[in-house]
Amino acid sequence: MKTTLSIIKADVGGFPGHATVHPDLIKNAEEELHAAKKSGEIKDYFVARCGDDLDLIMTHDKGVDDKKIHELAWNTFISCTEIAKKLKLYGAGQDLLSDTFSGNVKGLGPGSAEMQFEERKSEPILCFLMDKTEPGAFNLPIYKMFGDPFNSAGLVIDSNMHHGFTFEIYDIVENKKVLLNTPEETYDLLALIGGKSRYVIKRIYPREGSPVPKSEAVACISTDKLSKIAGTYVGKDDPVAMVRCQSGLPAVGEALEPWAFPHLVSGWMRGSHNGPLMPCSMEDATPSRFDGPPRVVALGFQIANGTLGRPFDFFKDKAYDRTRNKAIKIADYMRAHGPFEPHRLPSEDMEYTTLPAVMKKLENRFKEI
Ligand code: 13P
Ligand code: 13P
Ligand code: MG
Ligand code: MG
């Protein structure tokens, strides 16, 4: 029997502002998923949060894009929104762009990442949850895990990893996708994914010779763009991802190594600024300064016969203290630019923010030069 891992997430109200998820929302989501586990609809669950984003991590046997699972997540977000409205939480129901569920959360606002696979003898999986950033924030770390021999020693010294991987890239502007193989197409791959606001890694597949079947994704990233769906600024598309590890795939430590570098991502303050991505524990995933800096949480699970068990919260570790300090220094440096680029996003990316309304006022004031 194959196992499916689904993370479906949404911001249905921040407490206070865009900082965290209110405990009453967590409690409600846990109760809903507990009932679904009891009735056999899902096998296991863990309700997580990163900043103001509520992340429903679920295992089941229904495959990806299952209507029942998506409906369960949707209904959970709806009931959490009702509580958020009563508490007058900020942006209650922010990410729910429709009044009605139409079979899949895709296109309705929430983000999702899902994988179906045959459980191996041991199935270590990392779930990454982000806040105050966008799907392209995963490009650099996922590339490092699966494509960079200076990050993942297994690409060099493990014969089960030596064949490389297939990267599935989405062009989220044109709604197209392309498959590229590493190592031989590394330069083409980097030419695309370096442009992280347009080209995003959606999935990674193993290649011929890997102990994991070629048809099974070994990593999946949520790529849902709220602004593209709504056509206007609603909130940022804070993404999630899942990465299977070990035995022909990056070791857990290789999947954690890229995060020691707090790379610059977009999505800080009003979804309009670049800033460093700071790895932290779920407890510390509480954006504050300038609504940030952007955060990433890493929860590790050992999936066993469809059960998730409790997660191990990796970025709690002291090994990431220096990264956090560096991120804070970079935050000082970026903040010193105030409203200037490259702290503020380039004009193309500001199209979906609140800036165009301000620019409109000046429209008639311009004269030919
Ligand atoms: P596996 O090849 O069993 O995944 O072991 C590699 C490892 O754990 C190195 O840290
Ligand atoms: P969220 O997308 O996390 O709700 O943040 C929006 C924002 O404007 C933060 O300043
Ligand atoms: Mg919010
Ligand atoms: Mg958020």
Short mmCIF file of C-alpha atoms and ligand atoms in Angstrom, two decimals:
data_model
loop_
_atom_site.label_atom_id
_atom_site.label_comp_id
_atom_site.label_asym_id
_atom_site.label_seq_id
_atom_site.Cartn_x
_atom_site.Cartn_y
_atom_site.Cartn_z
CA MET A 1 0.00 0.00 0.00
CA LYS A 2 1.39 3.38 -0.98
CA THR A 3 1.56 6.25 1.49
CA THR A 4 0.68 9.84 0.61
CA LEU A 5 2.12 12.79 2.49
CA SER A 6 0.18 16.04 2.07
CA ILE A 7 0.94 19.49 3.44
CA ILE A 8 -1.89 21.93 2.84
CA LYS A 9 -1.45 25.40 4.30
CA ALA A 10 -3.12 28.76 4.58
CA ASP A 11 -2.99 32.01 6.51
CA VAL A 12 -6.51 32.35 7.88
CA GLY A 13 -5.76 35.15 10.33
CA GLY A 14 -2.67 36.47 12.10
CA PHE A 15 -2.16 37.07 15.80
CA PRO A 16 -1.35 39.90 16.20
CA GLY A 17 -0.98 41.39 12.73
CA HIS A 18 0.99 38.88 10.64
CA ALA A 19 3.07 37.42 13.52
CA THR A 20 1.76 34.01 14.58
CA VAL A 21 -1.20 31.61 14.53
CA HIS A 22 -3.55 32.04 17.52
CA PRO A 23 -3.59 28.97 19.84
CA ASP A 24 -7.38 28.63 19.39
CA LEU A 25 -6.87 28.07 15.66
CA ILE A 26 -4.23 25.40 16.30
CA LYS A 27 -6.56 23.69 18.77
CA ASN A 28 -9.46 23.74 16.33
CA ALA A 29 -7.33 22.35 13.48
CA GLU A 30 -6.06 19.57 15.77
CA GLU A 31 -9.61 18.64 16.73
CA GLU A 32 -10.74 18.53 13.08
CA LEU A 33 -7.80 16.35 12.03
CA HIS A 34 -8.13 14.16 15.11
CA ALA A 35 -11.74 13.42 14.10
CA ALA A 36 -10.61 12.67 10.52
CA LYS A 37 -7.98 10.25 11.85
CA LYS A 38 -10.55 8.54 14.06
CA SER A 39 -12.93 8.07 11.15
CA GLY A 40 -10.10 6.61 9.04
CA GLU A 41 -10.10 9.43 6.49
CA ILE A 42 -6.43 10.15 7.20
CA LYS A 43 -3.82 7.94 8.85
CA ASP A 44 -2.00 10.57 10.87
CA TYR A 45 -1.49 14.32 11.15
CA PHE A 46 0.56 17.07 12.72
CA VAL A 47 -0.66 20.64 12.91
CA ALA A 48 2.31 22.95 12.49
CA ARG A 49 2.77 26.68 12.09
CA CYS A 50 5.37 29.07 10.77
CA GLY A 51 4.64 32.72 11.45
CA ASP A 52 0.98 33.35 10.64
CA ASP A 53 0.69 30.27 8.42
CA LEU A 54 -1.24 27.20 9.53
CA ASP A 55 0.31 24.04 8.07
CA LEU A 56 -1.71 20.80 8.02
CA ILE A 57 0.69 17.88 7.64
CA MET A 58 -1.24 14.68 6.90
CA THR A 59 -0.60 11.07 5.86
CA HIS A 60 -3.22 8.94 4.10
CA ASP A 61 -3.63 6.32 1.37
CA LYS A 62 -5.67 8.34 -1.11
CA GLY A 63 -2.95 9.67 -3.43
CA VAL A 64 -2.21 13.25 -4.41
CA ASP A 65 -4.95 15.74 -5.37
CA ASP A 66 -7.59 13.68 -3.57
CA LYS A 67 -10.90 15.53 -3.29
CA LYS A 68 -11.69 14.22 0.22
CA ILE A 69 -8.29 15.27 1.62
CA HIS A 70 -8.44 18.70 0.02
CA GLU A 71 -11.98 19.16 1.28
CA LEU A 72 -10.91 18.20 4.80
CA ALA A 73 -8.17 20.85 4.68
CA TRP A 74 -10.53 23.42 3.17
CA ASN A 75 -13.22 22.80 5.79
CA THR A 76 -10.58 23.02 8.53
CA PHE A 77 -9.47 26.41 7.21
CA ILE A 78 -13.11 27.53 7.01
CA SER A 79 -13.84 26.60 10.63
CA CYS A 80 -10.55 28.21 11.73
CA THR A 81 -11.59 31.35 9.83
CA GLU A 82 -14.85 31.49 11.79
CA ILE A 83 -12.85 31.51 15.03
CA ALA A 84 -10.43 34.06 13.54
CA LYS A 85 -13.37 36.34 12.70
CA LYS A 86 -14.76 36.09 16.23
CA LEU A 87 -11.33 36.97 17.65
CA LYS A 88 -11.00 39.70 14.99
CA LEU A 89 -7.61 38.27 14.04
CA TYR A 90 -5.80 40.18 11.33
CA GLY A 91 -6.71 39.18 7.78
CA ALA A 92 -9.23 36.52 8.91
CA GLY A 93 -9.70 34.16 5.97
CA GLN A 94 -6.91 36.01 4.10
CA ASP A 95 -5.86 33.10 1.88
CA LEU A 96 -9.33 31.71 1.13
CA LEU A 97 -10.16 33.37 -2.16
CA SER A 98 -13.46 31.62 -2.79
CA ASP A 99 -16.67 30.99 -0.85
CA THR A 100 -17.08 27.51 -2.25
CA PHE A 101 -14.88 24.44 -2.51
CA SER A 102 -14.56 23.02 -6.00
CA GLY A 103 -12.75 19.70 -5.59
CA ASN A 104 -9.16 20.85 -5.04
CA VAL A 105 -7.59 23.67 -3.02
CA LYS A 106 -5.42 24.60 -6.03
CA GLY A 107 -6.49 27.96 -7.35
CA LEU A 108 -8.55 28.70 -4.25
CA GLY A 109 -5.74 30.26 -2.21
CA PRO A 110 -4.21 27.64 0.11
CA GLY A 111 -0.80 26.19 -0.84
CA SER A 112 -0.15 22.46 -1.16
CA ALA A 113 2.72 20.02 -1.58
CA GLU A 114 2.03 16.28 -1.88
CA MET A 115 3.92 13.07 -2.66
CA GLN A 116 2.80 9.45 -2.97
CA PHE A 117 5.38 6.70 -2.51
CA GLU A 118 6.03 3.10 -1.55
CA GLU A 119 7.52 3.30 1.96
CA ARG A 120 11.13 2.13 2.01
CA LYS A 121 12.70 0.09 4.82
CA SER A 122 13.20 3.43 6.53
CA GLU A 123 11.53 6.64 5.35
CA PRO A 124 13.06 9.80 6.85
CA ILE A 125 11.30 12.93 5.54
CA LEU A 126 11.86 16.63 6.18
CA CYS A 127 8.99 19.13 5.97
CA PHE A 128 10.08 22.75 5.44
CA LEU A 129 7.65 25.55 6.30
CA MET A 130 8.28 29.19 5.42
CA ASP A 131 6.74 32.56 6.21
CA LYS A 132 7.18 36.04 4.67
CA THR A 133 8.53 34.74 1.40
CA GLU A 134 7.57 33.05 -1.89
CA PRO A 135 7.98 29.63 -3.61
CA GLY A 136 11.24 30.66 -5.35
CA ALA A 137 12.88 30.84 -1.91
CA PHE A 138 13.24 27.05 -2.18
CA ASN A 139 15.22 27.17 -5.45
CA LEU A 140 18.65 27.70 -3.95
CA PRO A 141 18.46 25.21 -1.05
CA ILE A 142 16.74 22.47 -3.11
CA TYR A 143 19.32 22.90 -5.88
CA LYS A 144 22.10 22.57 -3.33
CA MET A 145 20.62 19.36 -1.85
CA PHE A 146 20.09 17.55 -5.17
CA GLY A 147 22.53 19.25 -7.54
CA ASP A 148 25.56 20.67 -5.73
CA PRO A 149 28.42 18.27 -4.93
CA PHE A 150 29.94 20.87 -2.60
CA ASN A 151 26.77 20.59 -0.49
CA SER A 152 25.81 16.92 -0.82
CA ALA A 153 28.78 14.61 -0.49
CA GLY A 154 26.59 11.71 -1.65
CA LEU A 155 26.53 13.11 -5.20
CA VAL A 156 30.27 12.37 -5.26
CA ILE A 157 30.86 9.39 -2.99
CA ASP A 158 27.59 7.42 -3.01
CA SER A 159 27.10 5.23 -6.11
CA ASN A 160 23.33 5.35 -5.44
CA MET A 161 23.29 9.15 -5.91
CA HIS A 162 25.92 9.46 -8.62
CA HIS A 163 23.37 9.38 -11.51
CA GLY A 164 22.00 12.78 -10.46
CA PHE A 165 18.36 13.88 -10.41
CA THR A 166 15.61 15.23 -12.65
CA PHE A 167 14.32 18.71 -11.75
CA GLU A 168 10.76 19.63 -12.70
CA ILE A 169 10.64 23.43 -13.15
CA TYR A 170 7.48 25.52 -13.37
CA ASP A 171 7.35 28.80 -15.24
CA ILE A 172 4.69 30.42 -13.06
CA VAL A 173 4.23 33.36 -15.41
CA GLU A 174 3.52 31.36 -18.60
CA ASN A 175 2.11 28.29 -16.78
CA LYS A 176 4.54 25.89 -18.47
CA LYS A 177 6.89 23.23 -17.13
CA VAL A 178 10.18 21.66 -18.17
CA LEU A 179 12.23 18.67 -16.96
CA LEU A 180 16.02 19.08 -16.69
CA ASN A 181 18.60 16.44 -15.74
CA THR A 182 21.60 17.02 -13.53
CA PRO A 183 24.55 16.90 -13.68
CA GLU A 184 24.62 17.32 -17.49
CA GLU A 185 22.06 20.16 -17.69
CA THR A 186 23.19 21.99 -14.56
CA TYR A 187 24.00 25.24 -16.35
CA ASP A 188 20.61 25.29 -18.12
CA LEU A 189 18.91 24.56 -14.82
CA LEU A 190 20.72 27.40 -13.05
CA ALA A 191 19.96 29.76 -15.95
CA LEU A 192 16.27 29.24 -15.16
CA ILE A 193 16.05 28.86 -11.39
CA GLY A 194 18.36 31.81 -10.70
CA GLY A 195 15.29 33.82 -11.79
CA LYS A 196 13.39 32.68 -8.74
CA SER A 197 10.37 34.97 -9.05
CA ARG A 198 9.40 33.24 -12.33
CA TYR A 199 11.00 29.77 -12.48
CA VAL A 200 10.41 27.58 -9.44
CA ILE A 201 11.39 24.01 -8.65
CA LYS A 202 8.18 21.99 -8.31
CA ARG A 203 9.46 18.40 -7.92
CA ILE A 204 12.63 16.32 -7.93
CA TYR A 205 12.70 12.78 -9.39
CA PRO A 206 15.42 10.14 -9.11
CA ARG A 207 17.11 8.91 -12.32
CA GLU A 208 17.82 5.46 -13.77
CA GLY A 209 20.03 3.50 -11.37
CA SER A 210 18.60 5.02 -8.20
CA PRO A 211 17.19 2.62 -5.57
CA VAL A 212 14.05 4.81 -5.56
CA PRO A 213 11.68 4.30 -8.56
CA LYS A 214 11.97 7.01 -11.21
CA SER A 215 8.21 7.60 -11.12
CA GLU A 216 8.21 8.64 -7.44
CA ALA A 217 8.90 12.28 -6.59
CA VAL A 218 11.47 12.59 -3.82
CA ALA A 219 10.85 16.28 -3.16
CA CYS A 220 7.85 18.53 -3.75
CA ILE A 221 7.37 22.28 -3.24
CA SER A 222 4.16 24.30 -3.08
CA THR A 223 4.21 26.81 -5.94
CA ASP A 224 0.81 28.44 -5.60
CA LYS A 225 0.98 32.18 -6.31
CA LEU A 226 -1.79 34.04 -4.51
CA SER A 227 -1.32 37.28 -6.41
CA LYS A 228 -1.51 35.46 -9.75
CA ILE A 229 -4.77 33.80 -8.67
CA ALA A 230 -6.36 36.90 -7.16
CA GLY A 231 -4.80 39.38 -9.63
CA THR A 232 -3.96 41.67 -6.75
CA TYR A 233 -2.00 41.72 -3.50
CA VAL A 234 -3.61 39.55 -0.81
CA GLY A 235 -0.73 38.17 1.20
CA LYS A 236 2.48 36.44 0.33
CA ASP A 237 2.56 32.89 -1.00
CA ASP A 238 4.45 31.55 1.98
CA PRO A 239 5.56 28.14 0.66
CA VAL A 240 6.13 24.64 2.09
CA ALA A 241 8.17 21.69 0.85
CA MET A 242 8.86 18.03 1.62
CA VAL A 243 12.12 16.15 0.99
CA ARG A 244 12.67 12.38 1.32
CA CYS A 245 16.13 11.50 2.62
CA GLN A 246 18.86 8.82 2.79
CA SER A 247 19.61 5.64 0.82
CA GLY A 248 20.22 7.13 -2.62
CA LEU A 249 18.76 10.52 -1.67
CA PRO A 250 20.43 13.37 0.24
CA ALA A 251 21.23 12.38 3.83
CA VAL A 252 19.20 14.30 6.42
CA GLY A 253 22.31 16.37 7.14
CA GLU A 254 22.78 17.12 3.45
CA ALA A 255 19.18 18.36 3.23
CA LEU A 256 19.84 20.59 6.27
CA GLU A 257 23.21 21.95 5.13
CA PRO A 258 21.98 24.59 2.61
CA TRP A 259 20.09 26.44 5.35
CA ALA A 260 23.34 27.37 7.12
CA PHE A 261 23.45 30.21 4.57
CA PRO A 262 20.70 32.82 5.18
CA HIS A 263 20.12 33.65 1.51
CA LEU A 264 18.12 36.67 0.37
CA VAL A 265 14.47 36.01 -0.41
CA SER A 266 11.57 38.27 -1.32
CA GLY A 267 8.37 38.69 0.68
CA TRP A 268 9.39 40.62 3.78
CA MET A 269 7.14 43.53 4.93
CA ARG A 270 3.98 43.91 2.82
CA GLY A 271 5.31 41.20 0.52
CA SER A 272 7.47 43.94 -0.98
CA HIS A 273 11.01 43.58 0.37
CA ASN A 274 14.06 41.35 0.12
CA GLY A 275 15.61 40.02 3.30
CA PRO A 276 17.60 37.10 4.73
CA LEU A 277 15.86 33.76 5.33
CA MET A 278 16.37 32.88 8.99
CA PRO A 279 16.14 29.20 10.01
CA CYS A 280 14.48 28.75 13.41
CA SER A 281 12.45 26.36 15.57
CA MET A 282 8.67 26.30 15.29
CA GLU A 283 8.60 28.00 18.71
CA ASP A 284 10.75 30.84 17.37
CA ALA A 285 8.96 31.18 14.03
CA THR A 286 7.43 34.46 15.16
CA PRO A 287 8.21 37.25 12.67
CA SER A 288 8.54 40.55 14.53
CA ARG A 289 11.05 43.09 13.24
CA PHE A 290 9.58 44.73 10.09
CA ASP A 291 7.25 41.69 10.10
CA GLY A 292 10.24 39.37 9.76
CA PRO A 293 12.89 38.58 8.95
CA PRO A 294 11.51 35.76 6.74
CA ARG A 295 11.56 32.35 8.50
CA VAL A 296 12.01 28.70 7.68
CA VAL A 297 11.22 25.75 9.99
CA ALA A 298 12.41 22.16 9.38
CA LEU A 299 10.39 19.30 10.91
CA GLY A 300 11.78 15.78 10.57
CA PHE A 301 9.58 12.66 10.56
CA GLN A 302 10.23 8.92 10.30
CA ILE A 303 7.15 7.70 8.47
CA ALA A 304 6.17 4.15 9.46
CA ASN A 305 3.20 2.36 7.87
CA GLY A 306 1.51 5.65 7.20
CA THR A 307 2.07 7.13 10.65
CA LEU A 308 3.96 10.37 11.12
CA GLY A 309 4.59 10.31 14.85
CA ARG A 310 5.98 13.43 16.48
CA PRO A 311 8.33 15.68 14.52
CA PHE A 312 11.91 16.53 15.39
CA ASP A 313 12.40 20.29 15.23
CA PHE A 314 15.82 20.59 13.53
CA PHE A 315 16.56 24.30 13.52
CA LYS A 316 16.29 24.40 17.31
CA ASP A 317 19.85 23.14 17.15
CA LYS A 318 22.71 25.41 18.25
CA ALA A 319 24.49 24.65 14.98
CA TYR A 320 22.20 27.29 13.39
CA ASP A 321 22.96 30.05 15.94
CA ARG A 322 25.64 31.57 13.73
CA THR A 323 23.26 31.53 10.74
CA ARG A 324 20.67 33.36 12.80
CA ASN A 325 23.23 35.95 13.91
CA LYS A 326 24.34 36.42 10.32
CA ALA A 327 20.70 36.80 9.24
CA ILE A 328 20.21 39.52 11.87
CA LYS A 329 23.32 41.36 10.60
CA ILE A 330 22.07 41.09 7.02
CA ALA A 331 18.67 42.35 8.21
CA ASP A 332 20.38 45.48 9.64
CA TYR A 333 22.20 46.04 6.36
CA MET A 334 19.11 45.56 4.18
CA ARG A 335 16.89 47.69 6.45
CA ALA A 336 19.34 50.58 6.20
CA HIS A 337 18.23 50.96 2.55
CA GLY A 338 14.75 51.99 3.67
CA PRO A 339 12.49 52.31 0.63
CA PHE A 340 15.31 51.81 -1.86
CA GLU A 341 15.98 48.78 -4.06
CA PRO A 342 17.36 46.17 -3.68
CA HIS A 343 15.73 46.08 -0.23
CA ARG A 344 12.45 46.99 -1.89
CA LEU A 345 11.56 44.58 -4.70
CA PRO A 346 12.25 45.60 -8.31
CA SER A 347 9.39 47.40 -10.09
CA GLU A 348 8.11 44.29 -11.99
CA ASP A 349 7.59 42.48 -8.72
CA MET A 350 5.88 45.49 -7.14
CA GLU A 351 3.06 45.17 -9.67
CA TYR A 352 1.16 42.88 -7.34
CA THR A 353 1.64 44.99 -4.22
CA THR A 354 -0.10 48.10 -2.91
CA LEU A 355 2.31 50.38 -4.83
CA PRO A 356 0.35 50.72 -8.14
CA ALA A 357 -2.48 52.53 -6.30
CA VAL A 358 0.05 55.11 -5.09
CA MET A 359 1.57 55.50 -8.57
CA LYS A 360 -1.87 56.06 -10.08
CA LYS A 361 -2.11 59.41 -8.31
CA LEU A 362 0.96 60.65 -10.19
CA GLU A 363 -0.20 59.40 -13.60
CA ASN A 364 -1.45 62.78 -14.93
CA ARG A 365 1.49 64.73 -13.57
CA PHE A 366 3.99 63.27 -16.07
CA LYS A 367 5.03 65.42 -19.09
CA GLU A 368 6.96 64.33 -22.19
CA ILE A 369 10.72 64.97 -21.93
P1 13P B 1 22.72 6.17 3.58
O1 13P B 1 23.46 5.92 2.30
O2 13P B 1 22.25 4.94 4.25
O3 13P B 1 21.62 7.16 3.38
O4 13P B 1 23.77 6.81 4.65
C1 13P B 1 24.43 8.00 4.41
C2 13P B 1 24.59 8.77 5.68
O5 13P B 1 23.79 8.68 6.58
C3 13P B 1 25.72 9.70 5.77
O6 13P B 1 25.51 10.72 6.71
P1 13P B 2 1.73 37.26 5.27
O1 13P B 2 1.76 36.97 3.79
O2 13P B 2 2.56 36.31 6.05
O3 13P B 2 0.31 37.37 5.75
O4 13P B 2 2.44 38.66 5.49
C1 13P B 2 1.94 39.77 4.85
C2 13P B 2 2.61 41.04 5.18
O5 13P B 2 2.23 42.05 4.64
C3 13P B 2 3.70 41.13 6.13
O6 13P B 2 4.19 42.43 6.28
MG MG B 3 -0.81 37.21 7.28
MG MG B 4 2.36 34.28 6.23
#
